[in-house]
Amino acid sequence: MPEIGDIGEFNRQGWNAKADGGDRWSIPVDAATIAAARQGEWNVVLTPSRPVPRDWFGDIAGRDVLGLASAGGQQCPIFAAAGARVTSFDASDGQLARDREVAGREGLHIRTIRGLMHDLSALGDRSFDLIFHPCSNSFAPDILPVWRECARVLRPGGILLAGFTNPARFLFDEGSVERGEPLARNRIPYSDLDLPQAERDALLAQDPVICFGHTLTDQIGGQLAAGFMLTHLFEDDFETRDAVGQLMDCYIATRAILPS
């Protein structure tokens, strides 16, 4: 197992390994999905299973769309097939390669940029009409800069669609969840780095990325503090629920706009 050291680099390598291993979020969409998107028939997810309502997007044809930590050959190619000008920004070379794979196969144009979600300095001010940011900020130790950067690169009236894990999910010890007897043991905000080393190493052996559980103050309040206005919200979970998911929906999707 590599040394943790720099969290961004550690998680980049972890997601490269997950992409190479055929992770659920690294399986490119097929040709039929792209053909349907070209005809206006498409849906995508911010959270594990519930499609984002189409009216959350508006008409994306001809609009500038940023897929933020959203690579993997899934959402960004669909947006491009639906007529958007798409930039895919992700820390993982492997995930970006999945977007390029679909683009090359289907004759789509997707600009890909490797970087960390809290630093969008490669992107200009007011460059985008919509940001699509699915459940990925649990891999960042601090998310307030993410929301501030989103506000900087969006045009006035632009839309931020975000998915994230309900922090209550991180209260529970993973071993107890796997046993079907969830035990609330952790503090929020949560970090894998706070676990005893043996326990942390066991988690990383199963999933090679460091995770963080951010407060709702930072997840929702952080968007508001960055200047966004929240317009819609829903909860969701995986199709096959674990022991905590059987008690509550563990994932949240939000729609916010940057006022003109």
GROMACS .gro file of C-alpha atoms in nm:
model
  260
    1MET     CA    1   0.000   0.000   0.000
    2PRO     CA    2   0.149   0.342  -0.093
    3GLU     CA    3   0.224   0.600   0.174
    4ILE     CA    4  -0.065   0.841   0.228
    5GLY     CA    5   0.143   1.160   0.240
    6ASP     CA    6  -0.039   1.401   0.009
    7ILE     CA    7  -0.409   1.313   0.023
    8GLY     CA    8  -0.486   1.441  -0.325
    9GLU     CA    9  -0.210   1.229  -0.481
   10PHE     CA   10  -0.305   0.925  -0.274
   11ASN     CA   11  -0.666   0.948  -0.385
   12ARG     CA   12  -0.564   1.012  -0.745
   13GLN     CA   13  -0.370   0.685  -0.744
   14GLY     CA   14  -0.658   0.512  -0.568
   15TRP     CA   15  -0.907   0.622  -0.832
   16ASN     CA   16  -0.668   0.520  -1.108
   17ALA     CA   17  -0.666   0.173  -0.954
   18LYS     CA   18  -1.045   0.173  -0.924
   19ALA     CA   19  -1.081   0.278  -1.289
   20ASP     CA   20  -0.845   0.001  -1.399
   21GLY     CA   21  -1.041  -0.245  -1.187
   22GLY     CA   22  -1.376  -0.172  -1.348
   23ASP     CA   23  -1.532   0.025  -1.062
   24ARG     CA   24  -1.907   0.092  -1.095
   25TRP     CA   25  -1.833   0.458  -1.170
   26SER     CA   26  -1.571   0.373  -1.432
   27ILE     CA   27  -1.782   0.172  -1.677
   28PRO     CA   28  -1.833   0.378  -1.995
   29VAL     CA   29  -2.181   0.420  -2.138
   30ASP     CA   30  -2.262   0.220  -2.448
   31ALA     CA   31  -2.332   0.337  -2.803
   32ALA     CA   32  -2.709   0.303  -2.759
   33THR     CA   33  -2.702   0.545  -2.465
   34ILE     CA   34  -2.512   0.802  -2.671
   35ALA     CA   35  -2.747   0.757  -2.969
   36ALA     CA   36  -3.047   0.818  -2.742
   37ALA     CA   37  -2.884   1.129  -2.592
   38ARG     CA   38  -2.835   1.267  -2.941
   39GLN     CA   39  -3.211   1.236  -2.984
   40GLY     CA   40  -3.279   1.413  -2.654
   41GLU     CA   41  -3.347   1.100  -2.448
   42TRP     CA   42  -3.106   1.085  -2.156
   43ASN     CA   43  -3.069   1.082  -1.779
   44VAL     CA   44  -2.777   1.091  -1.536
   45VAL     CA   45  -2.728   1.050  -1.161
   46LEU     CA   46  -2.569   1.271  -0.898
   47THR     CA   47  -2.632   1.008  -0.631
   48PRO     CA   48  -2.628   0.628  -0.652
   49SER     CA   49  -2.952   0.551  -0.834
   50ARG     CA   50  -3.217   0.824  -0.870
   51PRO     CA   51  -3.197   1.011  -1.203
   52VAL     CA   52  -3.168   1.388  -1.175
   53PRO     CA   53  -3.494   1.553  -1.290
   54ARG     CA   54  -3.446   1.694  -1.638
   55ASP     CA   55  -3.596   2.027  -1.539
   56TRP     CA   56  -3.300   2.076  -1.303
   57PHE     CA   57  -3.081   2.124  -1.613
   58GLY     CA   58  -3.279   2.341  -1.849
   59ASP     CA   59  -3.169   2.314  -2.211
   60ILE     CA   60  -2.798   2.225  -2.217
   61ALA     CA   61  -2.758   2.227  -2.597
   62GLY     CA   62  -2.494   2.485  -2.686
   63ARG     CA   63  -2.419   2.554  -2.320
   64ASP     CA   64  -2.084   2.525  -2.141
   65VAL     CA   65  -2.097   2.237  -1.893
   66LEU     CA   66  -1.830   2.142  -1.639
   67GLY     CA   67  -1.819   1.787  -1.510
   68LEU     CA   68  -1.644   1.839  -1.177
   69ALA     CA   69  -1.485   1.521  -1.038
   70SER     CA   70  -1.733   1.352  -1.270
   71ALA     CA   71  -1.514   1.158  -1.514
   72GLY     CA   72  -1.556   0.788  -1.584
   73GLY     CA   73  -1.714   0.771  -1.927
   74GLN     CA   74  -2.068   0.822  -1.801
   75GLN     CA   75  -2.217   1.169  -1.752
   76CYS     CA   76  -1.983   1.391  -1.956
   77PRO     CA   77  -2.022   1.192  -2.280
   78ILE     CA   78  -2.400   1.207  -2.240
   79PHE     CA   79  -2.388   1.586  -2.202
   80ALA     CA   80  -2.169   1.614  -2.510
   81ALA     CA   81  -2.406   1.392  -2.711
   82ALA     CA   82  -2.695   1.613  -2.596
   83GLY     CA   83  -2.522   1.912  -2.755
   84ALA     CA   84  -2.332   2.073  -2.466
   85ARG     CA   85  -1.976   2.203  -2.480
   86VAL     CA   86  -1.822   1.983  -2.211
   87THR     CA   87  -1.515   2.007  -1.991
   88SER     CA   88  -1.436   1.707  -1.771
   89PHE     CA   89  -1.219   1.802  -1.473
   90ASP     CA   90  -1.100   1.516  -1.252
   91ALA     CA   91  -0.804   1.412  -1.039
   92SER     CA   92  -0.781   1.065  -1.192
   93ASP     CA   93  -0.601   0.996  -1.519
   94GLY     CA   94  -0.789   0.666  -1.542
   95GLN     CA   95  -1.129   0.828  -1.502
   96LEU     CA   96  -1.049   1.095  -1.761
   97ALA     CA   97  -0.934   0.821  -1.997
   98ARG     CA   98  -1.283   0.668  -1.980
   99ASP     CA   99  -1.433   0.999  -2.099
  100ARG     CA  100  -1.179   1.019  -2.382
  101GLU     CA  101  -1.254   0.658  -2.473
  102VAL     CA  102  -1.624   0.728  -2.524
  103ALA     CA  103  -1.552   1.057  -2.702
  104GLY     CA  104  -1.320   0.885  -2.947
  105ARG     CA  105  -1.556   0.595  -3.005
  106GLU     CA  106  -1.861   0.816  -3.063
  107GLY     CA  107  -1.707   1.120  -3.236
  108LEU     CA  108  -1.771   1.355  -2.943
  109HIS     CA  109  -1.563   1.650  -2.825
  110ILE     CA  110  -1.484   1.656  -2.452
  111ARG     CA  111  -1.206   1.871  -2.310
  112THR     CA  112  -1.036   1.683  -2.025
  113ILE     CA  113  -0.828   1.847  -1.752
  114ARG     CA  114  -0.660   1.672  -1.459
  115GLY     CA  115  -0.671   1.856  -1.128
  116LEU     CA  116  -0.812   1.865  -0.777
  117MET     CA  117  -1.167   1.985  -0.724
  118HIS     CA  118  -1.072   2.262  -0.481
  119ASP     CA  119  -0.835   2.428  -0.732
  120LEU     CA  120  -0.994   2.524  -1.063
  121SER     CA  121  -0.725   2.779  -1.149
  122ALA     CA  122  -0.692   2.616  -1.493
  123LEU     CA  123  -1.044   2.746  -1.566
  124GLY     CA  124  -1.135   3.107  -1.625
  125ASP     CA  125  -1.385   3.319  -1.433
  126ARG     CA  126  -1.746   3.292  -1.550
  127SER     CA  127  -1.666   3.015  -1.800
  128PHE     CA  128  -1.962   2.779  -1.747
  129ASP     CA  129  -2.339   2.773  -1.747
  130LEU     CA  130  -2.374   2.451  -1.547
  131ILE     CA  131  -2.155   2.244  -1.312
  132PHE     CA  132  -2.233   1.876  -1.257
  133HIS     CA  133  -2.060   1.755  -0.939
  134PRO     CA  134  -2.173   1.405  -0.835
  135CYS     CA  135  -2.090   1.232  -0.505
  136SER     CA  136  -1.714   1.284  -0.497
  137ASN     CA  137  -1.636   1.553  -0.240
  138SER     CA  138  -1.602   1.285   0.028
  139PHE     CA  139  -1.252   1.240  -0.119
  140ALA     CA  140  -1.155   1.602  -0.038
  141PRO     CA  141  -1.051   1.704   0.315
  142ASP     CA  142  -1.197   2.056   0.280
  143ILE     CA  143  -1.495   2.137   0.060
  144LEU     CA  144  -1.550   2.507   0.124
  145PRO     CA  145  -1.291   2.597  -0.143
  146VAL     CA  146  -1.478   2.369  -0.385
  147TRP     CA  147  -1.797   2.575  -0.354
  148ARG     CA  148  -1.604   2.902  -0.382
  149GLU     CA  149  -1.432   2.786  -0.700
  150CYS     CA  150  -1.764   2.671  -0.844
  151ALA     CA  151  -1.906   3.019  -0.783
  152ARG     CA  152  -1.604   3.176  -0.952
  153VAL     CA  153  -1.619   2.973  -1.274
  154LEU     CA  154  -2.000   2.987  -1.314
  155ARG     CA  155  -2.168   3.266  -1.504
  156PRO     CA  156  -2.440   3.468  -1.326
  157GLY     CA  157  -2.758   3.265  -1.339
  158GLY     CA  158  -2.552   2.945  -1.371
  159ILE     CA  159  -2.657   2.617  -1.213
  160LEU     CA  160  -2.467   2.396  -0.967
  161LEU     CA  161  -2.588   2.036  -0.941
  162ALA     CA  162  -2.416   1.851  -0.657
  163GLY     CA  163  -2.440   1.513  -0.491
  164PHE     CA  164  -2.288   1.421  -0.156
  165THR     CA  165  -2.306   1.172   0.128
  166ASN     CA  166  -2.527   1.255   0.424
  167PRO     CA  167  -2.276   1.294   0.710
  168ALA     CA  168  -2.491   1.068   0.928
  169ARG     CA  169  -2.367   0.778   0.713
  170PHE     CA  170  -2.016   0.829   0.850
  171LEU     CA  171  -2.126   0.788   1.210
  172PHE     CA  172  -2.130   0.412   1.169
  173ASP     CA  173  -1.842   0.170   1.205
  174GLU     CA  174  -1.800  -0.009   0.870
  175GLY     CA  175  -1.741  -0.348   1.030
  176SER     CA  176  -2.069  -0.327   1.219
  177VAL     CA  177  -2.248  -0.221   0.899
  178GLU     CA  178  -2.113  -0.525   0.715
  179ARG     CA  179  -2.236  -0.746   1.000
  180GLY     CA  180  -2.583  -0.596   0.962
  181GLU     CA  181  -2.575  -0.441   1.310
  182PRO     CA  182  -2.475  -0.078   1.252
  183LEU     CA  183  -2.303   0.081   1.549
  184ALA     CA  184  -2.269   0.460   1.567
  185ARG     CA  185  -1.913   0.523   1.678
  186ASN     CA  186  -1.752   0.801   1.472
  187ARG     CA  187  -1.760   1.177   1.509
  188ILE     CA  188  -1.874   1.422   1.242
  189PRO     CA  189  -1.686   1.571   1.064
  190TYR     CA  190  -1.532   1.233   0.988
  191SER     CA  191  -1.197   1.131   0.842
  192ASP     CA  192  -1.055   0.785   0.767
  193LEU     CA  193  -0.726   0.930   0.893
  194ASP     CA  194  -0.868   0.944   1.246
  195LEU     CA  195  -0.922   0.568   1.262
  196PRO     CA  196  -0.672   0.338   1.435
  197GLN     CA  197  -0.408   0.246   1.179
  198ALA     CA  198  -0.496  -0.123   1.160
  199GLU     CA  199  -0.860  -0.039   1.098
  200ARG     CA  200  -0.775   0.227   0.843
  201ASP     CA  201  -0.542  -0.010   0.659
  202ALA     CA  202  -0.816  -0.273   0.645
  203LEU     CA  203  -1.055  -0.020   0.490
  204LEU     CA  204  -0.796   0.091   0.234
  205ALA     CA  205  -0.727  -0.269   0.140
  206GLN     CA  206  -1.093  -0.291   0.031
  207ASP     CA  207  -1.122   0.059  -0.122
  208PRO     CA  208  -0.793   0.245  -0.182
  209VAL     CA  209  -0.912   0.602  -0.120
  210ILE     CA  210  -0.925   0.823   0.190
  211CYS     CA  211  -1.279   0.936   0.272
  212PHE     CA  212  -1.411   1.234   0.465
  213GLY     CA  213  -1.758   1.297   0.604
  214HIS     CA  214  -1.837   1.670   0.589
  215THR     CA  215  -2.099   1.847   0.795
  216LEU     CA  216  -2.423   1.972   0.645
  217THR     CA  217  -2.303   2.318   0.745
  218ASP     CA  218  -2.018   2.275   0.497
  219GLN     CA  219  -2.217   2.083   0.235
  220ILE     CA  220  -2.525   2.305   0.217
  221GLY     CA  221  -2.422   2.606   0.422
  222GLY     CA  222  -2.098   2.617   0.224
  223GLN     CA  223  -2.290   2.654  -0.101
  224LEU     CA  224  -2.496   2.936   0.047
  225ALA     CA  225  -2.187   3.108   0.187
  226ALA     CA  226  -2.028   3.096  -0.159
  227GLY     CA  227  -2.322   3.293  -0.296
  228PHE     CA  228  -2.550   3.018  -0.425
  229MET     CA  229  -2.925   3.001  -0.378
  230LEU     CA  230  -3.061   2.651  -0.316
  231THR     CA  231  -3.366   2.566  -0.526
  232HIS     CA  232  -3.416   2.187  -0.503
  233LEU     CA  233  -3.304   1.885  -0.299
  234PHE     CA  234  -3.372   1.513  -0.284
  235GLU     CA  235  -3.240   1.208  -0.098
  236ASP     CA  236  -3.134   0.874  -0.245
  237ASP     CA  237  -2.948   0.548  -0.180
  238PHE     CA  238  -2.808   0.248  -0.363
  239GLU     CA  239  -3.049   0.003  -0.524
  240THR     CA  240  -2.918  -0.264  -0.286
  241ARG     CA  241  -2.906  -0.100   0.054
  242ASP     CA  242  -2.662  -0.181   0.329
  243ALA     CA  243  -2.766  -0.191   0.696
  244VAL     CA  244  -2.759   0.190   0.729
  245GLY     CA  245  -2.935   0.243   0.397
  246GLN     CA  246  -3.220   0.030   0.525
  247LEU     CA  247  -3.272   0.290   0.798
  248MET     CA  248  -3.234   0.609   0.595
  249ASP     CA  249  -3.139   0.748   0.256
  250CYS     CA  250  -2.768   0.820   0.283
  251TYR     CA  251  -2.712   1.048  -0.017
  252ILE     CA  252  -2.833   1.398  -0.104
  253ALA     CA  253  -2.860   1.584  -0.435
  254THR     CA  254  -2.894   1.961  -0.450
  255ARG     CA  255  -2.966   2.216  -0.721
  256ALA     CA  256  -2.845   2.572  -0.665
  257ILE     CA  257  -2.816   2.878  -0.884
  258LEU     CA  258  -2.571   3.166  -0.880
  259PRO     CA  259  -2.792   3.476  -0.876
  260SER     CA  260  -2.742   3.728  -1.155
   0.00000   0.00000   0.00000
